[in-house]
PDB file of C-alpha atoms in Angstrom:
ATOM      1  CA  MET J  10      20.682 123.389  78.697  1.00 55.00           C
ATOM      2  CA  LYS J  11      24.357 123.702  79.572  1.00 66.00           C
ATOM      3  CA  GLY J  12      25.221 126.855  81.486  1.00 75.00           C
ATOM      4  CA  GLN J  13      21.670 127.529  82.597  1.00 87.00           C
ATOM      5  CA  ALA J  14      21.184 127.864  86.333  1.00 91.00           C
ATOM      6  CA  THR J  15      19.067 125.266  88.102  1.00 97.00           C
ATOM      7  CA  SER J  16      15.623 126.655  88.972  1.00 97.00           C
ATOM      8  CA  TYR J  17      13.786 126.226  92.252  1.00 98.00           C
ATOM      9  CA  THR J  18      10.327 127.302  93.301  1.00 98.00           C
ATOM     10  CA  VAL J  19      10.195 128.899  96.749  1.00 98.00           C
ATOM     11  CA  SER J  20       7.368 129.892  99.072  1.00 98.00           C
ATOM     12  CA  ALA J  21       6.804 133.094 101.020  1.00 98.00           C
ATOM     13  CA  ALA J  22       7.807 131.274 104.208  1.00 98.00           C
ATOM     14  CA  THR J  23      11.138 130.270 102.664  1.00 98.00           C
ATOM     15  CA  LEU J  24      11.801 133.824 101.514  1.00 98.00           C
ATOM     16  CA  PHE J  25      10.865 135.260 104.907  1.00 98.00           C
ATOM     17  CA  ARG J  26      13.119 132.778 106.707  1.00 98.00           C
ATOM     18  CA  GLY J  27      15.948 133.614 104.327  1.00 98.00           C
ATOM     19  CA  LEU J  28      15.573 137.336 104.975  1.00 97.00           C
ATOM     20  CA  MET J  29      15.299 137.010 108.744  1.00 96.00           C
ATOM     21  CA  ASP J  30      17.673 134.146 109.580  1.00 97.00           C
ATOM     22  CA  GLY J  31      21.175 134.611 108.215  1.00 96.00           C
ATOM     23  CA  GLY J  32      22.218 131.089 109.181  1.00 96.00           C
ATOM     24  CA  SER J  33      19.334 129.221 107.579  1.00 98.00           C
ATOM     25  CA  SER J  34      19.283 127.050 104.483  1.00 98.00           C
ATOM     26  CA  SER J  35      16.728 129.525 103.119  1.00 98.00           C
ATOM     27  CA  ARG J  36      19.355 132.266 103.357  1.00 98.00           C
ATOM     28  CA  ILE J  37      21.801 130.056 101.476  1.00 98.00           C
ATOM     29  CA  LEU J  38      19.237 129.789  98.655  1.00 98.00           C
ATOM     30  CA  LEU J  39      18.929 133.587  98.498  1.00 98.00           C
ATOM     31  CA  ASP J  40      22.705 133.985  98.509  1.00 98.00           C
ATOM     32  CA  LEU J  41      23.149 131.418  95.724  1.00 98.00           C
ATOM     33  CA  ALA J  42      20.465 133.139  93.654  1.00 98.00           C
ATOM     34  CA  ALA J  43      22.112 136.528  94.224  1.00 97.00           C
ATOM     35  CA  ALA J  44      25.357 135.009  92.929  1.00 97.00           C
ATOM     36  CA  ASN J  45      23.494 133.679  89.836  1.00 96.00           C
ATOM     37  CA  GLN J  46      24.322 130.083  90.746  1.00 97.00           C
ATOM     38  CA  ILE J  47      20.651 129.115  90.953  1.00 98.00           C
ATOM     39  CA  GLU J  48      17.383 130.721  89.896  1.00 98.00           C
ATOM     40  CA  LEU J  49      14.513 131.201  92.343  1.00 98.00           C
ATOM     41  CA  HIS J  50      10.868 131.464  91.275  1.00 98.00           C
ATOM     42  CA  ALA J  51       7.754 132.357  93.271  1.00 98.00           C
ATOM     43  CA  THR J  52       4.213 133.409  92.513  1.00 98.00           C
ATOM     44  CA  SER J  53       2.647 136.822  92.958  1.00 97.00           C
ATOM     45  CA  ALA J  54       0.593 135.241  95.751  1.00 98.00           C
ATOM     46  CA  ASP J  55       3.862 134.338  97.491  1.00 98.00           C
ATOM     47  CA  TRP J  56       4.923 137.977  97.214  1.00 98.00           C
ATOM     48  CA  ASN J  57       1.646 139.056  98.847  1.00 97.00           C
ATOM     49  CA  ASP J  58       2.148 136.482 101.594  1.00 98.00           C
ATOM     50  CA  LEU J  59       5.720 137.716 102.111  1.00 98.00           C
ATOM     51  CA  LEU J  60       4.416 141.281 102.447  1.00 96.00           C
ATOM     52  CA  TRP J  61       1.983 140.105 105.098  1.00 96.00           C
ATOM     53  CA  LEU J  62       4.714 138.242 107.017  1.00 97.00           C
ATOM     54  CA  ILE J  63       7.063 141.236 106.933  1.00 96.00           C
ATOM     55  CA  SER J  64       4.403 143.762 107.882  1.00 94.00           C
ATOM     56  CA  THR J  65       3.251 141.548 110.772  1.00 94.00           C
ATOM     57  CA  ALA J  66       6.821 141.179 112.046  1.00 93.00           C
ATOM     58  CA  LEU J  67       7.386 144.924 111.747  1.00 91.00           C
ATOM     59  CA  ARG J  68       4.112 145.718 113.497  1.00 91.00           C
ATOM     60  CA  GLU J  69       5.210 143.595 116.456  1.00 88.00           C
ATOM     61  CA  SER J  70       8.412 145.641 116.674  1.00 85.00           C
ATOM     62  CA  GLU J  71       6.412 148.865 116.177  1.00 85.00           C
ATOM     63  CA  SER J  72       8.080 149.599 112.833  1.00 87.00           C
ATOM     64  CA  ALA J  73       6.794 149.899 109.292  1.00 87.00           C
ATOM     65  CA  TYR J  74       8.006 149.964 105.690  1.00 89.00           C
ATOM     66  CA  SER J  75       6.794 152.454 103.120  1.00 92.00           C
ATOM     67  CA  GLY J  76       5.428 151.344  99.781  1.00 92.00           C
ATOM     68  CA  GLU J  77       8.681 152.475  98.176  1.00 96.00           C
ATOM     69  CA  GLU J  78      10.685 150.275 100.548  1.00 95.00           C
ATOM     70  CA  TYR J  79       8.545 147.249  99.672  1.00 95.00           C
ATOM     71  CA  ALA J  80       8.992 148.003  95.962  1.00 96.00           C
ATOM     72  CA  SER J  81      12.746 148.256  96.461  1.00 97.00           C
ATOM     73  CA  LEU J  82      12.751 144.940  98.327  1.00 96.00           C
ATOM     74  CA  ARG J  83      10.866 143.211  95.506  1.00 97.00           C
ATOM     75  CA  ASN J  84      13.235 144.639  92.904  1.00 96.00           C
ATOM     76  CA  ASN J  85      16.319 143.622  94.873  1.00 97.00           C
ATOM     77  CA  LEU J  86      15.300 140.113  95.856  1.00 98.00           C
ATOM     78  CA  PRO J  87      16.967 137.508  93.621  1.00 98.00           C
ATOM     79  CA  VAL J  88      13.570 135.966  92.884  1.00 98.00           C
ATOM     80  CA  ILE J  89      11.465 135.927  89.732  1.00 98.00           C
ATOM     81  CA  PHE J  90       7.821 136.490  90.675  1.00 97.00           C
ATOM     82  CA  HIS J  91       5.196 135.077  88.280  1.00 96.00           C
ATOM     83  CA  SER J  92       1.504 135.889  87.988  1.00 89.00           C
TER      84      SER J  92
END
């Protein structure tokens, strides 16, 4: 359909890389999705995997996110999560 953004399916690893590495191609995908130039899709399982990756990285740096911060992250990511 003309005018509809191209859709891509992404994994938790791609999302994590995009959040953590500002110079990566994964970050470019997130930036394009935030600008509504493409549409990113992931599963609920990918969201759970992303939570695990983030919490593991934070644990290594002796930090933590609250449940509200994780909820805010999910709401602000330019990704559509499906069941």
